[in-house]
Short mmCIF file of C-alpha atoms and ligand atoms in Angstrom, two decimals:
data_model
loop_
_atom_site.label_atom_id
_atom_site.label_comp_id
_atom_site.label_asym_id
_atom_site.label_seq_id
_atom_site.Cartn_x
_atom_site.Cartn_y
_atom_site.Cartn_z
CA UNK A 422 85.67 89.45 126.81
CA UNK A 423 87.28 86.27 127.88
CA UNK A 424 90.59 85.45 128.18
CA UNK A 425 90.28 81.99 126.87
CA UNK A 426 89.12 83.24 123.05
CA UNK A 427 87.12 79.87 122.23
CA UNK A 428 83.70 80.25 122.13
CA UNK A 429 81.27 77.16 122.44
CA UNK A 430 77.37 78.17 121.26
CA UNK A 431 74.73 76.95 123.37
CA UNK A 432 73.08 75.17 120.95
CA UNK A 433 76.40 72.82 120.48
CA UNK A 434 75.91 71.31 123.83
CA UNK A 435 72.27 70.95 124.32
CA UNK A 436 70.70 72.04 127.67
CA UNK A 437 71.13 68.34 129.46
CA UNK A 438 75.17 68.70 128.45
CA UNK A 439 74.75 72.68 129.81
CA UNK A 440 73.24 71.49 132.87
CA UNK A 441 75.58 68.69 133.33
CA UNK A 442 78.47 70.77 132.82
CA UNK A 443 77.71 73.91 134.84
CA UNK A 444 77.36 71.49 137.84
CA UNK A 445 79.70 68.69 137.56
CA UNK A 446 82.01 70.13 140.17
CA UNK A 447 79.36 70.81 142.93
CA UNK A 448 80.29 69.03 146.06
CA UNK A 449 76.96 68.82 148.41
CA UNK A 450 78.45 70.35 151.91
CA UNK A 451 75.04 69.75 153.98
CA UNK A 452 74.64 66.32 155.28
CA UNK A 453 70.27 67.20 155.34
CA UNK A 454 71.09 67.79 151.36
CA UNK A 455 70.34 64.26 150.37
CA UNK A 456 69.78 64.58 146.61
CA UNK A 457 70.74 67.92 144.82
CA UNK A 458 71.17 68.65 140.90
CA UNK A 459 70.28 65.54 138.93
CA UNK A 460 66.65 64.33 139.83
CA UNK A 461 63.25 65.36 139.38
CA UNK A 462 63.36 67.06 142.40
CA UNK A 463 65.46 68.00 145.13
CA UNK A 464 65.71 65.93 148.46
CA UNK A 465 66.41 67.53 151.48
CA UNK A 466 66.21 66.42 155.01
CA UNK A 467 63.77 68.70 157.55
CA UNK A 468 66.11 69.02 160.99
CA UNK A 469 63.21 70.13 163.66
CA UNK A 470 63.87 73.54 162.40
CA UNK A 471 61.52 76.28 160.95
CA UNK A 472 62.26 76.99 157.24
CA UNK A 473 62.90 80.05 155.79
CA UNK A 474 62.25 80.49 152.08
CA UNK A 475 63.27 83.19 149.47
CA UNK A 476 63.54 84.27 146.25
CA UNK A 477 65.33 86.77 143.71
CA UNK A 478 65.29 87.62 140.33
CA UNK A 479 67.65 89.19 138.56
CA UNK A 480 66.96 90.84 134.62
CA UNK A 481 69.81 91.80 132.25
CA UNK A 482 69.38 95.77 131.58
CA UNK A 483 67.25 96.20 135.05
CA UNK A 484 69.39 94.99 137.90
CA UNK A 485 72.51 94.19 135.97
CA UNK A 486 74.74 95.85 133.14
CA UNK A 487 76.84 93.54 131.66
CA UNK A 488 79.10 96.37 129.91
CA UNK A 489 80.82 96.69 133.60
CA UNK A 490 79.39 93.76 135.78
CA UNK A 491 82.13 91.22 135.13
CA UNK A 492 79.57 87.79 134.66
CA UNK A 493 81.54 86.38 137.62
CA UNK A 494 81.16 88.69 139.77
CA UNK A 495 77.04 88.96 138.94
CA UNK A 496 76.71 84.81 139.98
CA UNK A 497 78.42 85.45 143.20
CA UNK A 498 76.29 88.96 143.73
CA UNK A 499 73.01 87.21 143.04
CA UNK A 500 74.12 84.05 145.79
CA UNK A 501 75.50 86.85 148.13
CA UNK A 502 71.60 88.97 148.17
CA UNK A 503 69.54 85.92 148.27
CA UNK A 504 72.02 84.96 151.63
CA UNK A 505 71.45 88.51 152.93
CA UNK A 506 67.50 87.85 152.99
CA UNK A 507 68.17 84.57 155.14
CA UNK A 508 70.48 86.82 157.80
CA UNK A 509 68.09 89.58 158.05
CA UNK A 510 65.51 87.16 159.70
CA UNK A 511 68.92 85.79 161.60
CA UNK A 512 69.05 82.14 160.10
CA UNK A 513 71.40 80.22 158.38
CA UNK A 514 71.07 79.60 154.64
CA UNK A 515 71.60 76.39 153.81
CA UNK A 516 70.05 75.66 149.95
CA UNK A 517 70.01 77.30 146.80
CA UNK A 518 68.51 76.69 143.68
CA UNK A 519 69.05 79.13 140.42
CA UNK A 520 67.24 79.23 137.67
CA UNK A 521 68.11 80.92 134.73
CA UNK A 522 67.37 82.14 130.41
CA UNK A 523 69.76 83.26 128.53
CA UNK A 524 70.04 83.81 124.83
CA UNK A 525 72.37 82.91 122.06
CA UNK A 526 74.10 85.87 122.27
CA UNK A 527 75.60 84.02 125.59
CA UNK A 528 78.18 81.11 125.23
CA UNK A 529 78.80 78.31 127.01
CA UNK A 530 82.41 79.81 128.22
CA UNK A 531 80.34 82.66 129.53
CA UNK A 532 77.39 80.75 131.20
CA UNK A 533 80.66 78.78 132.67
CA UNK A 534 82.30 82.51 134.02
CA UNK A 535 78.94 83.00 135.94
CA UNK A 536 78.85 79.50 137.47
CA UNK A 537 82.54 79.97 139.02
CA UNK A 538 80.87 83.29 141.18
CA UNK A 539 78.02 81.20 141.74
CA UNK A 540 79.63 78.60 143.53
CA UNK A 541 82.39 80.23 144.78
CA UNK A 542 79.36 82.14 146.96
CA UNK A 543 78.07 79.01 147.74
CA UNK A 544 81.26 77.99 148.95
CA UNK A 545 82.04 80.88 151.07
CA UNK A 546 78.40 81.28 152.46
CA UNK A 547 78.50 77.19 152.43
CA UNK A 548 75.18 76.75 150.54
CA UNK A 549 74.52 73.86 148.16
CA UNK A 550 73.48 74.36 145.16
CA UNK A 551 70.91 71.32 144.48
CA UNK A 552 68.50 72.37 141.43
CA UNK A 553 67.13 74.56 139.20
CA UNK A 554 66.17 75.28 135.77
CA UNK A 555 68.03 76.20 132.45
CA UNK A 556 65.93 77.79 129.40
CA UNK A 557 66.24 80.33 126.40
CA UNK A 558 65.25 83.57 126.04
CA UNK A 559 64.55 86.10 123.21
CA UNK A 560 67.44 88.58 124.13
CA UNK A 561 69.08 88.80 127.28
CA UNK A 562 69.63 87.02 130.47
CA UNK A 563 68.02 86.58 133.54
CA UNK A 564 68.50 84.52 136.74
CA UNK A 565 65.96 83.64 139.58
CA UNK A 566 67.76 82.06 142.79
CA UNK A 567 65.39 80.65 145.23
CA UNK A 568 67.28 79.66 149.13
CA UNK A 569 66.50 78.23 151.73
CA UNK A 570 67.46 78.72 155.54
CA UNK A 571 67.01 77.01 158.87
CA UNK A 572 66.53 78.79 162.29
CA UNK A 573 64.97 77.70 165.88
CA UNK A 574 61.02 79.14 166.20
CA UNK A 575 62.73 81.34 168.92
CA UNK A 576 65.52 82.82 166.90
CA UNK A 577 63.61 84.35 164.07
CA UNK A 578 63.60 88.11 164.20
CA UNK A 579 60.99 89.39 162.03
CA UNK A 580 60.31 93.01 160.54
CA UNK A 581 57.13 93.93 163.10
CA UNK A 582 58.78 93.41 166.57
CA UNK A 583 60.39 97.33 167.25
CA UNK A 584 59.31 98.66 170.26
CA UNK A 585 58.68 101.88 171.97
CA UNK A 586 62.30 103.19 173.12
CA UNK A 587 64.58 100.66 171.47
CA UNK A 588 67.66 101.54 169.91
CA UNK A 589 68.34 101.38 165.86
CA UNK A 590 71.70 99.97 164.92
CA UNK A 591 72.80 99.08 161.55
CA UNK A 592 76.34 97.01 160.87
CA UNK A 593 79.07 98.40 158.51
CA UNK A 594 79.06 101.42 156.88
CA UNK A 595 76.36 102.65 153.81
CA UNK A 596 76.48 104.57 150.37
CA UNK A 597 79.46 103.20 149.01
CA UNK A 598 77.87 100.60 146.94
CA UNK A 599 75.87 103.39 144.87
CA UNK A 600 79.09 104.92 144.86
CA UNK A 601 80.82 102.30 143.49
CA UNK A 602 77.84 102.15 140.95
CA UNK A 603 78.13 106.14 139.74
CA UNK A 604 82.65 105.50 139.21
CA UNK A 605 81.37 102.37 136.58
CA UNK A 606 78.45 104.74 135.32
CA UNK A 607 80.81 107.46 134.72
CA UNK A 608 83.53 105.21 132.92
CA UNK A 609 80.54 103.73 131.26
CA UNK A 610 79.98 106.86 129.93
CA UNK A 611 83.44 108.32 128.86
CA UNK A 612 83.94 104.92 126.81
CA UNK A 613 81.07 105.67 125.01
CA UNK A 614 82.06 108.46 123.69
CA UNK A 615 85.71 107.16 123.20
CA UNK A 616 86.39 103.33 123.28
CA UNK A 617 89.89 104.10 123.35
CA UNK A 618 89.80 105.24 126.97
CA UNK A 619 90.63 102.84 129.12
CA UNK A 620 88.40 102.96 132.60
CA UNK A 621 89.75 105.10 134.87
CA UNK A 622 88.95 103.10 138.06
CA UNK A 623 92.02 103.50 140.56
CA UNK A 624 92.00 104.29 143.91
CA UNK A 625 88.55 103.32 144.19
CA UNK A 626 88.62 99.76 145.14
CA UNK A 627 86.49 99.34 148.11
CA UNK A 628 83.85 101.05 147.08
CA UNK A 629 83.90 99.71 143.44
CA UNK A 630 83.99 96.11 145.66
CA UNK A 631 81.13 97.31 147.68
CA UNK A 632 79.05 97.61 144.31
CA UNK A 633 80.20 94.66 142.47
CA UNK A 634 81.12 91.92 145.03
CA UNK A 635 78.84 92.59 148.37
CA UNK A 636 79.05 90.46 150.79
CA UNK A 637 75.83 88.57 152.62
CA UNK A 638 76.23 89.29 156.56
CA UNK A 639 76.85 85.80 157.63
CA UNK A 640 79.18 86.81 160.62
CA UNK A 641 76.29 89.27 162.29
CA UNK A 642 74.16 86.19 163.57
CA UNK A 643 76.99 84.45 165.72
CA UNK A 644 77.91 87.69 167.18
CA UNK A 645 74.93 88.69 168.19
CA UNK A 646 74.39 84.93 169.92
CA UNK A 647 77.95 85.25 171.57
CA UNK A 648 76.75 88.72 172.96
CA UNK A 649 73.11 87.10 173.87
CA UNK A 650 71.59 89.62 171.50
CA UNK A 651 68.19 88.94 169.99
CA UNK A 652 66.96 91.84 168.05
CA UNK A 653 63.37 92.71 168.38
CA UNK A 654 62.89 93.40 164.67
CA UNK A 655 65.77 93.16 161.34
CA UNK A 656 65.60 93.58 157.79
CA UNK A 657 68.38 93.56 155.30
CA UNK A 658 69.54 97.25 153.31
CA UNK A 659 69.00 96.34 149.86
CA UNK A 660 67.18 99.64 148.48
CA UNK A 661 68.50 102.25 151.45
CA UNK A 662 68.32 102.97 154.67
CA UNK A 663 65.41 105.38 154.73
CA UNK A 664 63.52 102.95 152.77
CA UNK A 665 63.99 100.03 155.00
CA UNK A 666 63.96 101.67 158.19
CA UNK A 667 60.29 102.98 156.97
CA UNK A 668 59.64 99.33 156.28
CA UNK A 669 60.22 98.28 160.01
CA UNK A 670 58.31 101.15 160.94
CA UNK A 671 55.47 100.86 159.08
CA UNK A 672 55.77 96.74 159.63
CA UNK A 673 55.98 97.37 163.55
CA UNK A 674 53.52 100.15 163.61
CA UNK A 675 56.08 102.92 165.60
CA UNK A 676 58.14 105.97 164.01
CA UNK A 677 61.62 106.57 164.89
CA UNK A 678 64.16 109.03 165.47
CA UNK A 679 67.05 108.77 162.89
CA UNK A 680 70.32 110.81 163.21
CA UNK A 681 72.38 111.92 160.30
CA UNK A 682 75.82 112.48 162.14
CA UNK A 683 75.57 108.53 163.59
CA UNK A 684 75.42 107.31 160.04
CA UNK A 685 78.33 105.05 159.13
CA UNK A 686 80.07 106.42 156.36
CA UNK A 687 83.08 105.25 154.48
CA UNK A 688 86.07 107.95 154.07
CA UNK A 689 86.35 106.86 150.13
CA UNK A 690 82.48 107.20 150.17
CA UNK A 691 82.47 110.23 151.09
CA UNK A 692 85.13 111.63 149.42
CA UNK A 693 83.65 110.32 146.10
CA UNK A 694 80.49 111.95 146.59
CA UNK A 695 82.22 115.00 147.19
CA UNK A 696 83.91 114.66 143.94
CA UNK A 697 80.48 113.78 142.09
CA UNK A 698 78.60 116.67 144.09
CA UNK A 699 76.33 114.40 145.92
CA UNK A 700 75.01 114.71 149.65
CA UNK A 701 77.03 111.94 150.77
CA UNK A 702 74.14 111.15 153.48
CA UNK A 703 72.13 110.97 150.72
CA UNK A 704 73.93 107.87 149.33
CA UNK A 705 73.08 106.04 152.69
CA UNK A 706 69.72 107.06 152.49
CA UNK A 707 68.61 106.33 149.18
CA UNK A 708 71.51 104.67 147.41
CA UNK A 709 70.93 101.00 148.18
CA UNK A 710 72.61 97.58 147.69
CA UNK A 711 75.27 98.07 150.92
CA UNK A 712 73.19 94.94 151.97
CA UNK A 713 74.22 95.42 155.82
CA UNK A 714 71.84 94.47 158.39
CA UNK A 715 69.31 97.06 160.24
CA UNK A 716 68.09 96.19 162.97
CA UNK A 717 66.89 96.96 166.86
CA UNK A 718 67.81 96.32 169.81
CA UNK A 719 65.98 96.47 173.69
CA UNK A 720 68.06 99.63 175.56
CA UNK A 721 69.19 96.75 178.02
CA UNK A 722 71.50 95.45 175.82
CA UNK A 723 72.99 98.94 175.00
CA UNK A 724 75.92 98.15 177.32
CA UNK A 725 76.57 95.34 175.35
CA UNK A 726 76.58 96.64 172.01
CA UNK A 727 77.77 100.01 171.96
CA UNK A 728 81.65 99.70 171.65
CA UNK A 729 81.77 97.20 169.17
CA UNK A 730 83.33 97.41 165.85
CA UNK A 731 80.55 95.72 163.98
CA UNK A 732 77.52 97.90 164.90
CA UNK A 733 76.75 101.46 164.76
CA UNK A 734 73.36 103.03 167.09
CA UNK A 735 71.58 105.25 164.36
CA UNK A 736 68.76 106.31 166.70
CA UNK A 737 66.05 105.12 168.46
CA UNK A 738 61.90 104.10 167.93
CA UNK A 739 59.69 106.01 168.88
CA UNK A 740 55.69 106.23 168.96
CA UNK A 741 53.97 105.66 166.03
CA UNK A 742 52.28 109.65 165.86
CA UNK A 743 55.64 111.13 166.11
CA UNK A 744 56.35 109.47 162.44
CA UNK A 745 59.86 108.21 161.47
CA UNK A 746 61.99 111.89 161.89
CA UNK A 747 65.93 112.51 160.59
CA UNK A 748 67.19 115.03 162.51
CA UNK A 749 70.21 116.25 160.66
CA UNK A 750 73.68 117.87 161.51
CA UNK A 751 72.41 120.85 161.74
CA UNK A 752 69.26 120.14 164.23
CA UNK A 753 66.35 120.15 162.69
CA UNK A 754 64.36 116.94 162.45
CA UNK A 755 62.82 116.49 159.00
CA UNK A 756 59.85 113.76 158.14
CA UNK A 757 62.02 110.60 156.41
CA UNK A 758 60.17 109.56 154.02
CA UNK A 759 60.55 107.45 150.81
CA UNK A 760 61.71 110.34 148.88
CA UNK A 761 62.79 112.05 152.45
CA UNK A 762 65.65 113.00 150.62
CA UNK A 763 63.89 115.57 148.09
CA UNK A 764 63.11 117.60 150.87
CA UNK A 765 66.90 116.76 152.06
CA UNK A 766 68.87 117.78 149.26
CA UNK A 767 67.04 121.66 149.02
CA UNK A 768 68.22 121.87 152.44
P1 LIG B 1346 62.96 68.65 134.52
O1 LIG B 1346 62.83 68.68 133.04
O2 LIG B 1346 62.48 67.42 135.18
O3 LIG B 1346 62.47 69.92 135.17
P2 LIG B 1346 65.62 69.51 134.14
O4 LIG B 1346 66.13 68.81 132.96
O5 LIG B 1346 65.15 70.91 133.98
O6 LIG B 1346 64.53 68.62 134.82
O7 LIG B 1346 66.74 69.50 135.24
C1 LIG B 1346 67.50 68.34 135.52
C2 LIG B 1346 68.23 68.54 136.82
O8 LIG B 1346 69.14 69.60 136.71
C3 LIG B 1346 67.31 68.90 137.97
O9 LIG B 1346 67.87 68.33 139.15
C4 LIG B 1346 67.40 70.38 138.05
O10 LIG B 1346 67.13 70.87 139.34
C5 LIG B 1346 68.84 70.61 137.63
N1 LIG B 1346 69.09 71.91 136.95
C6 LIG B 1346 68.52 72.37 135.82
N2 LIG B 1346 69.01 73.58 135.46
C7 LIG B 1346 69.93 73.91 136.41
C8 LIG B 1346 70.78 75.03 136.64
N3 LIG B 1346 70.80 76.10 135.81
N4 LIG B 1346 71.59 75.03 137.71
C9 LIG B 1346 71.57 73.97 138.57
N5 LIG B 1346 70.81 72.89 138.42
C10 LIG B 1346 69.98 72.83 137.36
MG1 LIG B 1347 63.13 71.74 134.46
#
């Protein structure tokens, strides 16, 4: 699996030696991180801000597959989604600590492969890494990353403030992480049945990147500053659209209009679920992990917002009886729900 064929066993180094050498290189970037890996405890500095605070957890076999998830690419993933959480309340992440079990099947090399993505996230979303914990477990691994994030009082946008009339815009385009995840399903698959196949994965990079390597929208928050933007509510797309846009419904007590033909889409995305037979819409809806911001907006700051590259207007909230509605390409206005897309795909 490695390239480098020597294989050091966990139990060779001892979990003080692990820890030691899974963080010797970490350079704090922070100066309000004043003690990271190494103490009891970590020591950082409060800066008049409010903290933000949140965690993941990550199980081999439920949120990972380590047959196609190269183990660098999974440490910088499971940075990259704890990140996302700090943008979608629009603050800056600043801490992480990881915590993690993994068995003997797992060597030291390997342990090492995950802790180059892991801090080459934190040194792209410029997060320290300043604790955590290292134990065994009975098969399997698993990895819990707590982070946390600074923002003024007056800057945090939380889930409940959507109002009456304001617009719905999300950033980037949708779906092609789940298709990313059905082209390493399907290759999954075919080796199976032949390990002599090699995975046929060409021409389907970005999306393929979209699954394996997403990307925490860092850039969103300074954009929306330089164009005096404060959303009135935001929440992050890690499990679809139509599940998180019923989430800042629900959380700011309106429904909304949603329109199918204003949802970004990807040309590869859609092509691939063409090839795979899939509503492509539905992979926006349901598919999940494009972690791109949702969020809305007050309709004075349409002018503002509605050339740029960045953001796309999906629709509009509306009053709470009239429900959260799709109204698809062809007109009619369906009820979104969680499994909206039942209804959808029998169209
Ligand atoms: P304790 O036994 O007091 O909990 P540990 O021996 O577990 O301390 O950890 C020693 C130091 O190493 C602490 O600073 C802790 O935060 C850090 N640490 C432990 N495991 C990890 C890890 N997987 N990644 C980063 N830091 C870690
Ligand atoms: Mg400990």
């Amino acid at each position: 699996m490695f390239e480098n064929n020597t294989r050091t066993e966990l139990s060779q180094m001892g979990e003080f030696g692990l820890i030691k050498h899974l963080t010797k290189t970490i350079k704090l970037q922070h100066s309000n991180s004043i003690k990271g890996v190494g103490d009891d405890a970590a020591v950082i500095e409060p800066g008049g801000q409010h903290i933000l605070l949140s965690t993941d957890m990550l199980i081999e076999g439920v949120h990972f597959d380590l047959t196609y998830v190269p183990l660098k690419h999974l440490g910088y993933k499971a940075v990259a989604v704890n990140v996302s959480d700090i943008c979608a309340m629009n603050g800056v992440p600043k801490q992480i600590t990881l915590s993690l079990a993994a068995s003997n099947r797992f060597s030291v090399e390997a342990l090492e492969e995950l802790y180059s993505g892991v801090l080459a996230a934190c040194k792209k979303y410029k997060v320290d890494l300043v604790g955590g914990d290292t134990t065994s477990s009975l098969s399997g691994l698993c990895i819990s990353i707590s982070i946390i994030g600074e923002a003024e009082k007056n800057e945090i946008v939380y889930r409940n403030g959507a109002q009456e009339k304001d617009l719905l815009v999300v950033t980037g385009d949708l779906g092609g992480s789940y298709m990313g995840l059905q082209i390493l399903e399907r290759e999954k698959a075919v080796f199976k049945e032949n390990p002599n196949i090699q995975p046929d994965l060409e021409g389907n990079d970005y999306i393929l990147e979209r699954q394996l390597k997403p990307e925490a929208r860092t850039d969103i928050r300074p954009i929306l500053k330089e164009l005096d933007i404060k959303p009135t509510s935001m929440i992050d797309i890690s499990d679809g659209l139509a599940s998180e846009i019923l989430h800042l419904c629900d959380q700011s007590s309106v429904g909304c209009t949603l329109y199918e033909e204003k949802i970004p889409l990807d040309s590869m995305t859609v092509s691939r679920a063409q090839d795979f037979n899939i509503d492509p819409t539905l992979c926006a809806l349901s598919g999940g992990e494009d972690y791109e911001l949702l969020f809305t907006i007050n309709q004075k700051d349409f002018e503002k917002i509605k050339n740029h590259p960045d953001f796309t207007i999906i629709g509009h909230i509306t009053d709470k009886a009239a429900g959260a509605q799709l109204v698809t390409r062809s007109g009619s206005s369906i009820p979104l729900t969680a499994q909206g897309w039942d209804a959808f795909l029998k169209k």
